[in-house]
Amino acid sequence: MINLQNNEVFGLIKTNIDVHTLGITTIYHLLKDCGYECYIAPDEISKAIEQIHKLNNFSLLQKWINENHITRIGFSYRLDPHEAKDYFCHLFYEIQSHNLFTENGGFIRSIFFAGLPDACRLIKQELGDKIIVFPGDETPIESLKMLGVPEYKLPNSLKETSEYDNMRWEFAEKLISNESYKYFLPYNHLSYPEAGTQKDSFIKRLLFCKSQHNLPLIRVHVGPYNSNRSEAIKEFISWEKILAGSKLLDILSIGSSQLTQSKFGENWDGLPNGGGVPINSEQEYLMVKEAAKPMLVRTYAGTKNICDMAEMHERCLNISWHALSFWWFCEIDGRGENSVLENLREHLKTIKYIATTGKPLEPNVPHHFAFRGADDITYIISGFLAAKTAKSLGIKDLILQNMLNTPKYTIGIQDLAKGRTMLKLIRELEDEKFSVHLQLRAGLDYFSPNLEKAKVQLAAVTALMDDIEPNNENSPEIVHVVSYSEAVRLATPPIIQESIKITLSALKEYRELRKKGIIENMAYNKEVKDRCEDMYQEAKESILLLEKHIPNLYTAEGLYQVFKEGFFPVPYMLDPHNKYPEATHWHTAIKNGGIKVVDEQGNIIRTTDRYKKIISHYE
């Protein structure tokens, strides 16, 4: 156990090649809030760490340590575990051989590591218990306590805002420990004439389940990995039949491979598949559709020939709804070859086609900005712009996906406020020709590698989902169940089925406890309402600024300008050719349980002020 002294100075380091900086900026601001001095290593140190054995490089590090009187060093590396172990151990041994640890007369009292679970395991094997490691599933309070921060120094706001999360955790632990979820029986979602036929649709199933008062519909993303293409498809079809037989799953989301998305129908000889179901012909899609009955089916959009792919998905899958990512799945994230502007043009052209089919559209947008370090207001506004664009192009039903726990440091009441604010803004677009259907899911990197803990997390995030609209029995209409094994391995049908049972059991039990008054009805929680009001005003005013100053905002060119001019900050986006410097130069940090844009001193920059500054530069 570390015993921190009052004069501690923390130095936080990462390599230059690792762009994952949210963890470092998070712990930096948390330590500052506890009253400790803290420094993030400049770029020259980040580069030096990559070859720390070189004398000049270590001298740079030592100079930085001495000048800032650093007593504790934290090192973060979120890429390959073996590389992480090598970088960290080389750093440790160099500090040791230069007598910088206090037992040898130096400044450094301890050094700790944050990274992937496998990296933490390798480092523990090499260096033993003298090193504290952070595999990534710690809460902010847990992280501070592991570092030795005494109770009296923990920020009050952090302790207070954990009460809601603690309540959900206790609820979830009890549900998982008594194992009653294992006996959950599927709801009747199929007793309407078109169920499982070519005439079936998302809207028909939704309306039937609403009439039966047994929402939500359940969606799961499914896809085994097998390096043999034909065997992979056979295995996937066998999985489909198992899942269809369980009657727990409404919408099968095909976890198609990158090659399926980017090179459908082409010759794949010699090309790496990279995981996912390697579907490469219309006949294979027809086989998948047949095996899925009575489930509805959806899949990824293409990353080129996007409209043609959407037409094919209609033809072969009777796809339940289409999903497009607007700015994403192109050059800026390596998922496709389109430029951002080309991508937007193709996506908007495809939306016009989707409108002719009457099928819903799911904009896969806000969480992709959050993955790259965007703030919570950007999360909300990006979702709104995508929704209003879709409506303008004739879409009648919008699937609004809200990925909770993104980033996973977000506290529960902030997730509620963020989700409610985005939903309120987008529901303002509703009329007799445009409806919004809420789909909620857990975060992509939320789950612990400890599977029992991950089951508790799944139940706890389900409770969070129900608190977005706790007085609406039909909300959420869709739950995208992320299986509890996500952090360790691909989910097999038994794990998927168990994950669905945990989700539905948690939802049922949590609602019963609320009705009995045993848990708080978060519809009336003052702190959530205050946060909602503040975020709504900030987002609304910012949207009005965009609509006033960007010509043809809801077109490909207008949406491109929003990105290029830096209205949507993406500080963690890889931009090796520096095409989007205005988007990547902003800083974000965790503040009061959410993500905010901050200046160099860590002060929050309000979105409207930032927008006005950007506008003033080009008007």
XYZ file of C-alpha atoms in Angstrom:
619
model
C 0.000 0.000 0.000
C 1.379 3.416 -1.042
C 1.442 6.130 1.611
C 1.407 9.456 -0.204
C 3.064 12.465 1.361
C 1.726 15.997 1.039
C 4.625 17.104 -1.164
C 4.142 14.446 -3.850
C 4.711 15.483 -7.483
C 3.413 13.141 -10.182
C 4.977 12.804 -13.619
C 2.852 11.065 -16.266
C 4.509 9.575 -19.332
C 3.517 7.789 -22.512
C 5.296 6.943 -25.746
C 4.826 9.161 -28.771
C 3.436 6.298 -30.884
C 0.532 5.662 -28.491
C -2.235 8.223 -29.129
C -4.404 6.991 -26.265
C -4.197 9.950 -23.921
C -7.591 10.027 -22.207
C -6.323 7.878 -19.327
C -3.377 10.182 -18.708
C -5.396 13.389 -18.878
C -8.028 11.815 -16.626
C -5.635 10.854 -13.826
C -3.814 14.193 -14.269
C -6.960 16.199 -13.529
C -8.054 13.834 -10.750
C -4.692 14.206 -8.972
C -4.774 17.989 -9.432
C -8.281 18.029 -7.914
C -6.844 16.161 -4.917
C -4.278 18.928 -4.433
C -1.155 17.266 -5.873
C 1.265 18.776 -8.356
C 1.175 16.861 -11.600
C 2.981 17.082 -14.958
C 2.366 15.383 -18.294
C 5.601 14.690 -20.138
C 6.170 16.871 -23.220
C 6.588 15.387 -26.703
C 10.374 15.234 -26.464
C 10.108 12.948 -23.425
C 7.436 10.810 -25.127
C 9.811 10.276 -28.052
C 12.782 9.627 -25.788
C 10.913 6.914 -23.866
C 10.719 4.816 -27.035
C 14.523 4.363 -26.910
C 15.229 5.100 -23.258
C 18.435 3.018 -23.237
C 20.154 5.736 -25.270
C 22.171 7.970 -22.946
C 20.899 11.277 -24.356
C 17.307 10.106 -24.102
C 17.607 9.147 -20.460
C 19.339 12.446 -19.728
C 16.291 14.261 -21.109
C 14.028 12.252 -18.804
C 16.276 12.785 -15.781
C 16.430 16.535 -16.437
C 12.612 16.672 -16.597
C 12.324 14.701 -13.337
C 14.872 16.891 -11.532
C 13.494 20.212 -12.753
C 9.948 19.348 -11.632
C 10.971 17.497 -8.424
C 8.901 14.490 -9.513
C 8.402 11.828 -6.842
C 5.953 9.408 -8.519
C 6.001 8.316 -12.165
C 3.047 6.895 -14.073
C 3.536 5.243 -17.474
C 0.705 4.434 -19.910
C 0.772 2.239 -23.013
C -2.459 0.939 -24.592
C -1.061 -0.903 -27.626
C 0.665 -4.319 -27.902
C 1.123 -5.938 -24.432
C 4.626 -7.249 -25.183
C 5.754 -3.837 -26.381
C 4.186 -2.336 -23.256
C 6.170 -4.688 -21.036
C 9.404 -3.923 -22.872
C 8.948 -0.141 -22.749
C 7.980 -0.117 -19.081
C 10.620 -2.552 -17.864
C 13.358 -0.724 -19.780
C 12.210 2.495 -18.125
C 12.145 0.864 -14.690
C 15.618 -0.643 -15.038
C 17.109 2.612 -16.325
C 15.674 4.543 -13.363
C 17.003 1.833 -11.062
C 20.493 1.711 -12.604
C 20.820 5.514 -12.389
C 19.932 5.399 -8.668
C 16.847 7.604 -9.015
C 14.674 5.609 -6.589
C 14.578 6.933 -3.017
C 16.162 3.769 -1.585
C 19.239 4.683 -3.618
C 19.194 8.367 -2.717
C 17.017 9.643 -5.601
C 13.690 11.490 -5.918
C 11.458 8.663 -7.203
C 9.323 6.976 -4.548
C 7.371 4.705 -6.893
C 6.476 4.007 -10.516
C 3.159 2.622 -11.752
C 1.733 1.329 -15.055
C -1.621 1.640 -16.862
C -2.418 -0.466 -19.910
C -4.158 -3.541 -21.263
C -4.777 -6.469 -18.867
C -2.244 -8.708 -20.640
C 0.393 -5.981 -20.404
C -0.289 -5.634 -16.672
C 0.085 -9.387 -16.229
C 3.416 -9.481 -18.094
C 4.782 -6.563 -16.055
C 3.720 -8.203 -12.775
C 5.480 -11.400 -13.864
C 8.681 -9.458 -14.542
C 8.752 -7.003 -11.636
C 6.456 -8.477 -8.997
C 4.340 -6.695 -6.421
C 6.587 -3.642 -6.191
C 4.678 -2.234 -9.191
C 1.046 -1.088 -9.074
C -0.776 -1.736 -12.346
C -4.058 -0.379 -13.704
C -5.667 -2.791 -16.209
C -8.442 -0.325 -17.001
C -11.583 -1.372 -15.164
C -11.033 0.874 -12.139
C -13.365 3.724 -11.245
C -11.763 7.147 -10.700
C -12.115 6.754 -6.924
C -10.599 3.247 -7.057
C -7.663 4.598 -9.080
C -6.972 7.375 -6.577
C -7.175 4.991 -3.625
C -4.796 2.550 -5.346
C -2.329 5.421 -5.701
C -2.595 6.034 -1.980
C -4.662 9.237 -1.979
C -6.128 9.546 1.566
C -9.901 9.733 1.984
C -9.898 13.356 3.099
C -8.231 14.473 -0.136
C -10.756 12.800 -2.459
C -12.893 15.467 -4.226
C -16.368 15.757 -2.685
C -17.991 15.941 -6.114
C -16.421 12.603 -7.010
C -17.652 10.946 -3.826
C -21.147 12.398 -4.093
C -21.655 11.501 -7.728
C -20.621 7.911 -7.041
C -23.700 7.263 -4.863
C -25.922 6.543 -7.866
C -23.281 4.260 -9.392
C -22.818 2.494 -6.040
C -26.565 1.895 -5.773
C -26.692 0.324 -9.233
C -23.623 -1.777 -8.467
C -25.175 -3.177 -5.278
C -28.375 -3.962 -7.183
C -26.395 -5.723 -9.930
C -24.208 -7.715 -7.517
C -27.281 -9.096 -5.794
C -28.937 -10.029 -9.086
C -25.858 -11.873 -10.345
C -25.085 -13.602 -7.053
C -28.561 -15.135 -6.685
C -28.449 -16.372 -10.318
C -32.186 -15.974 -10.779
C -31.522 -14.489 -14.216
C -30.608 -17.963 -15.475
C -34.283 -18.957 -15.365
C -35.577 -15.974 -17.338
C -38.014 -17.050 -20.049
C -38.195 -15.221 -23.405
C -40.996 -12.771 -24.049
C -43.546 -13.473 -26.757
C -42.308 -11.269 -29.606
C -43.460 -13.439 -32.495
C -47.265 -13.853 -32.351
C -48.101 -11.587 -35.242
C -48.837 -12.865 -38.772
C -45.707 -11.565 -40.536
C -43.174 -12.714 -37.920
C -40.214 -14.431 -39.554
C -41.573 -14.003 -43.095
C -40.339 -11.842 -45.955
C -43.013 -9.315 -44.960
C -41.637 -8.954 -41.441
C -40.035 -5.672 -40.429
C -38.635 -3.788 -37.473
C -41.700 -1.507 -37.325
C -44.143 -4.438 -37.335
C -42.293 -6.183 -34.516
C -41.978 -2.931 -32.585
C -45.703 -2.175 -32.839
C -46.650 -5.720 -31.816
C -44.355 -5.673 -28.774
C -45.662 -2.245 -27.770
C -49.195 -3.658 -27.862
C -48.051 -6.534 -25.629
C -46.157 -4.202 -23.250
C -43.016 -6.348 -23.501
C -40.377 -4.114 -25.010
C -37.423 -3.792 -25.491
C -36.454 -5.529 -28.680
C -33.051 -7.168 -28.290
C -30.235 -6.736 -30.776
C -26.843 -8.487 -30.599
C -23.751 -8.152 -32.781
C -22.607 -11.687 -33.680
C -19.642 -13.098 -35.555
C -17.235 -16.000 -34.950
C -13.668 -15.817 -36.218
C -12.184 -18.572 -38.347
C -9.262 -18.122 -40.752
C -10.900 -20.576 -43.182
C -13.528 -18.523 -45.018
C -15.980 -21.311 -45.860
C -15.717 -22.788 -42.359
C -16.323 -19.345 -40.841
C -19.606 -18.969 -42.736
C -20.726 -22.488 -41.801
C -19.976 -21.778 -38.149
C -21.858 -18.479 -38.290
C -24.918 -20.176 -39.782
C -24.842 -22.804 -37.044
C -24.669 -20.012 -34.431
C -27.643 -18.298 -36.074
C -29.781 -21.412 -35.768
C -28.941 -21.779 -32.069
C -29.796 -18.124 -31.390
C -32.988 -18.292 -33.463
C -34.111 -21.335 -31.486
C -33.688 -19.548 -28.158
C -36.288 -16.873 -29.111
C -34.336 -14.392 -26.958
C -32.980 -12.336 -29.858
C -34.975 -10.066 -32.166
C -32.315 -8.462 -34.354
C -29.216 -10.375 -35.430
C -26.478 -7.900 -36.292
C -23.941 -9.557 -38.590
C -20.376 -8.963 -37.415
C -19.100 -8.875 -40.986
C -15.411 -8.694 -41.777
C -13.576 -5.601 -42.950
C -13.129 -7.243 -46.357
C -16.900 -7.741 -46.626
C -17.380 -4.035 -46.031
C -14.566 -2.774 -48.252
C -14.099 -5.371 -51.018
C -17.400 -7.210 -51.369
C -17.550 -9.473 -54.411
C -13.838 -9.031 -55.200
C -10.967 -11.530 -55.180
C -9.613 -11.750 -51.608
C -6.641 -14.014 -52.320
C -3.687 -12.977 -50.169
C -5.629 -10.271 -48.302
C -5.866 -10.364 -44.485
C -9.412 -10.849 -43.224
C -8.894 -9.229 -39.828
C -11.765 -11.035 -38.103
C -15.499 -11.007 -38.582
C -17.781 -13.055 -40.815
C -16.192 -13.089 -44.319
C -19.315 -12.901 -46.502
C -18.450 -12.276 -50.155
C -21.492 -13.079 -52.286
C -25.213 -12.421 -52.469
C -25.841 -16.175 -52.218
C -24.041 -16.257 -48.863
C -26.157 -13.364 -47.609
C -29.308 -15.249 -48.689
C -28.105 -18.277 -46.704
C -27.508 -16.071 -43.664
C -30.986 -14.543 -43.957
C -32.643 -17.973 -44.215
C -30.794 -19.358 -41.169
C -31.716 -16.310 -39.067
C -35.499 -16.781 -39.211
C -37.516 -15.642 -37.280
C -34.912 -13.034 -36.276
C -34.615 -9.763 -38.159
C -31.174 -9.045 -39.631
C -28.962 -5.996 -39.980
C -25.336 -5.541 -41.002
C -22.588 -2.967 -41.537
C -22.763 -0.632 -44.500
C -20.084 -0.812 -47.166
C -17.126 1.547 -47.151
C -17.304 2.023 -50.928
C -20.125 1.588 -53.436
C -22.192 2.364 -50.372
C -25.524 2.838 -52.126
C -25.075 -0.355 -54.172
C -24.328 -2.279 -50.971
C -27.444 -0.852 -49.312
C -29.549 -2.004 -52.274
C -27.989 -5.459 -52.008
C -28.731 -5.614 -48.263
C -32.361 -4.846 -49.054
C -32.458 -7.489 -51.770
C -30.742 -10.303 -49.861
C -31.447 -9.618 -46.191
C -34.646 -7.562 -46.134
C -32.444 -5.598 -43.731
C -34.269 -4.481 -40.584
C -32.627 -1.063 -40.702
C -29.629 0.574 -42.349
C -26.696 2.067 -40.442
C -24.414 4.814 -41.746
C -21.612 6.644 -39.971
C -21.515 9.920 -41.992
C -18.001 11.238 -41.196
C -16.557 7.839 -40.251
C -15.526 4.503 -41.833
C -13.250 6.246 -44.337
C -9.711 7.643 -44.513
C -9.716 9.148 -41.020
C -10.228 5.840 -39.201
C -8.666 3.457 -41.727
C -11.932 1.637 -42.399
C -12.261 2.865 -45.985
C -10.516 4.806 -48.742
C -13.012 7.649 -49.175
C -12.024 11.122 -48.116
C -14.330 12.605 -45.468
C -16.134 14.738 -48.047
C -16.518 11.837 -50.492
C -17.822 9.703 -47.640
C -20.422 12.269 -46.656
C -21.567 12.626 -50.266
C -21.927 8.851 -50.655
C -23.714 8.486 -47.335
C -26.217 11.235 -48.061
C -26.892 9.767 -51.504
C -27.500 6.399 -49.803
C -29.858 7.980 -47.256
C -32.002 9.232 -50.138
C -32.213 5.639 -51.403
C -33.006 4.268 -47.919
C -35.872 6.772 -47.655
C -37.477 5.186 -50.749
C -37.513 1.773 -49.010
C -39.324 3.053 -45.923
C -36.713 1.380 -43.714
C -35.281 3.104 -40.620
C -31.801 4.632 -40.501
C -29.353 4.311 -37.613
C -26.691 7.043 -37.640
C -23.575 5.464 -36.122
C -22.100 8.821 -35.201
C -21.739 10.172 -31.642
C -19.679 7.355 -30.148
C -17.152 7.513 -33.000
C -16.385 11.084 -31.970
C -16.207 10.007 -28.324
C -13.726 7.244 -29.217
C -11.403 9.982 -30.497
C -11.627 12.129 -27.355
C -14.543 14.414 -28.230
C -16.430 16.151 -25.434
C -19.994 15.381 -24.333
C -21.553 18.362 -26.109
C -19.947 17.249 -29.380
C -21.422 13.791 -28.767
C -24.878 15.369 -28.518
C -24.562 17.846 -31.406
C -23.082 15.310 -33.837
C -26.070 13.036 -33.171
C -28.477 15.912 -33.737
C -26.883 16.999 -37.028
C -27.009 13.426 -38.336
C -30.674 13.077 -37.316
C -31.780 16.375 -38.870
C -29.883 15.554 -42.071
C -31.625 12.175 -42.236
C -35.030 13.795 -41.766
C -34.307 16.367 -44.496
C -33.547 13.520 -46.907
C -36.843 11.728 -46.285
C -36.115 9.228 -43.496
C -39.296 8.530 -41.521
C -37.923 6.358 -38.681
C -34.622 7.058 -36.946
C -32.842 4.543 -34.716
C -31.034 6.708 -32.166
C -28.097 4.738 -30.799
C -26.677 5.960 -27.497
C -23.533 4.163 -26.363
C -23.273 4.547 -22.596
C -19.987 4.421 -20.621
C -18.175 6.197 -23.467
C -15.617 6.931 -22.271
C -15.906 4.464 -19.415
C -14.822 7.141 -16.901
C -18.201 8.856 -17.397
C -20.218 8.736 -14.177
C -23.796 7.509 -14.247
C -25.599 10.788 -13.670
C -23.599 12.394 -16.488
C -24.528 9.504 -18.785
C -28.169 10.089 -17.893
C -27.913 13.823 -18.542
C -26.045 13.355 -21.822
C -28.487 10.708 -23.051
C -31.580 12.670 -22.059
C -30.254 15.868 -23.626
C -29.504 14.225 -26.966
C -32.869 12.468 -26.920
C -34.752 15.682 -26.084
C -33.077 17.657 -28.881
C -33.664 14.972 -31.484
C -37.240 14.294 -30.353
C -37.942 17.964 -31.087
C -37.603 16.953 -34.752
C -40.484 14.481 -34.462
C -43.728 15.085 -36.328
C -46.311 12.995 -38.161
C -43.646 12.017 -40.725
C -40.613 11.471 -38.488
C -40.249 9.200 -35.429
C -37.285 8.475 -33.146
C -36.631 5.026 -31.648
C -34.138 4.865 -28.776
C -31.489 2.134 -28.814
C -29.157 1.854 -25.813
C -26.002 -0.184 -25.292
C -22.993 -0.521 -23.026
C -19.666 1.006 -24.030
C -17.265 -0.818 -26.307
C -14.420 -0.934 -23.749
C -16.561 -0.905 -20.607
C -16.298 -4.503 -19.461
C -13.741 -5.967 -17.070
C -11.583 -8.958 -18.102
C -12.860 -10.547 -14.873
C -15.958 -12.307 -16.214
C -17.889 -12.356 -12.927
C -17.300 -8.627 -12.506
C -18.311 -8.107 -16.139
C -21.659 -9.801 -15.482
C -22.282 -7.333 -12.648
C -21.295 -4.475 -14.966
C -23.822 -5.688 -17.552
C -26.633 -5.674 -14.991
C -25.550 -2.266 -13.658
C -25.488 -0.632 -17.093
C -28.921 -2.123 -17.820
C -30.247 -0.225 -14.801
C -28.649 2.914 -16.231
C -30.453 2.290 -19.538
C -33.812 2.168 -17.775
C -33.109 5.451 -15.984
C -32.857 7.451 -19.223
C -36.682 7.525 -19.371
C -37.766 5.800 -16.149
C -41.445 6.791 -16.461
C -41.803 5.427 -19.991
C -42.501 1.684 -20.023
C -41.717 1.582 -23.754
C -38.208 2.973 -23.326
C -35.746 1.923 -24.438
C -37.385 0.401 -27.484
C -34.180 -1.436 -28.411
C -31.304 -2.705 -26.291
C -28.107 -3.632 -28.079
C -26.765 -6.250 -25.667
C -22.967 -6.276 -25.505
C -21.907 -9.640 -24.086
C -20.042 -9.706 -20.780
C -17.078 -11.558 -22.344
C -16.271 -8.551 -24.577
C -12.937 -7.742 -22.857
C -11.657 -11.325 -23.091
C -13.038 -13.191 -26.094
C -15.710 -13.284 -28.771
C -19.112 -14.195 -27.415
C -20.411 -17.669 -28.333
C -24.165 -18.420 -28.418
C -24.269 -19.596 -24.755
C -22.560 -16.377 -23.600
C -24.843 -14.272 -25.819
C -27.926 -15.992 -24.424
C -26.720 -15.574 -20.835
C -25.981 -11.880 -21.506
C -29.504 -11.339 -22.851
C -30.997 -13.059 -19.805
C -28.926 -10.865 -17.466
C -30.105 -7.764 -19.337
C -33.805 -8.634 -19.370
C -33.780 -9.870 -15.764
C -32.018 -6.713 -14.577
C -34.510 -4.544 -16.445
C -37.510 -6.375 -14.954
C -36.154 -6.423 -11.381
C -34.975 -2.795 -11.447
C -38.399 -1.595 -12.599
C -40.107 -3.545 -9.819
C -37.821 -2.000 -7.187
C -38.597 1.479 -8.527
C -42.341 0.852 -8.407
C -42.006 -0.228 -4.779
C -40.025 2.918 -3.948
C -36.968 0.900 -2.894
C -34.755 2.757 -5.361
C -34.916 6.415 -6.375
C -36.887 7.389 -9.460
C -34.127 9.197 -11.355
C -36.709 11.133 -13.397
C -36.834 13.565 -10.476
C -33.159 13.610 -9.461
C -32.161 17.280 -9.092
C -28.520 16.899 -10.094
C -29.431 15.067 -13.293
C -32.068 17.691 -14.105
C -29.577 20.538 -13.494
C -26.990 18.896 -15.737
C -29.624 18.285 -18.422
C -30.734 21.896 -18.374
C -27.172 23.190 -18.662
C -26.210 20.763 -21.460
C -29.440 21.409 -23.350
C -28.887 25.181 -23.351
C -25.232 24.808 -24.361
C -26.026 22.367 -27.170
C -29.069 24.320 -28.406
C -27.201 27.632 -28.564
C -24.281 25.942 -30.325
C -26.542 24.337 -32.944
C -28.132 27.725 -33.665
C -24.642 29.197 -34.207
C -23.836 26.437 -36.707
C -27.133 26.902 -38.529
C -26.576 30.648 -38.742
C -22.952 30.665 -39.885
C -22.447 27.489 -41.971
C -24.139 27.672 -45.392
C -26.202 24.582 -46.246
C -25.308 22.940 -42.933
C -27.360 19.797 -43.577
C -25.516 18.846 -46.764
C -22.300 16.915 -47.327
C -20.404 20.174 -47.792
C -21.879 21.739 -44.650
C -21.209 18.698 -42.468
C -17.670 18.522 -43.861
C -17.050 22.152 -42.913
C -18.165 21.433 -39.345
C -15.498 18.737 -39.117
C -12.709 20.473 -41.000
C -13.036 23.771 -39.110
C -12.713 22.029 -35.738
C -16.222 22.482 -34.345
C -16.046 18.768 -33.401
C -12.775 18.220 -31.486
C -11.078 14.841 -31.994
C -7.765 15.127 -30.092
C -7.039 11.371 -30.258
C -7.705 10.912 -33.970
C -4.714 9.747 -35.965
C -3.980 12.378 -38.622
C -0.508 11.502 -39.948
C -0.747 13.870 -42.926
C -2.085 16.743 -40.812
C -5.187 17.168 -42.983
C -7.401 18.208 -40.083
C -5.268 20.270 -37.682
C -8.238 22.382 -36.581
C -10.070 19.244 -35.422
C -7.178 17.622 -33.558
C -5.591 20.569 -31.747
C -8.232 20.951 -29.012
C -7.703 19.382 -25.590
C -10.355 17.485 -23.645
C -10.400 16.188 -20.076
C -12.704 14.538 -17.587
C -14.446 17.170 -15.488
C -17.137 16.489 -12.900
C -17.738 13.037 -14.329
C -17.989 14.036 -18.003
C -15.748 15.124 -20.872
C -15.160 18.827 -21.508
C -12.956 20.854 -23.855
C -10.268 22.557 -21.761
C -7.467 25.070 -22.248
C -3.791 24.458 -21.425
C -4.457 25.168 -17.739
C -7.356 22.719 -17.574
C -10.073 25.390 -17.517
C -13.347 24.438 -19.217
C -14.092 26.174 -22.529
C -17.824 26.497 -23.127
C -18.918 25.256 -26.546
C -20.580 28.503 -27.610
C -17.421 30.467 -26.799
C -15.332 28.013 -28.771
C -17.709 28.127 -31.751
C -17.674 31.935 -31.789
C -13.872 31.895 -31.786
C -13.775 29.479 -34.746
C -16.362 31.500 -36.662
C -14.440 34.732 -36.115
C -11.389 33.242 -37.853
C -13.057 32.607 -41.200
C -15.772 35.254 -41.441
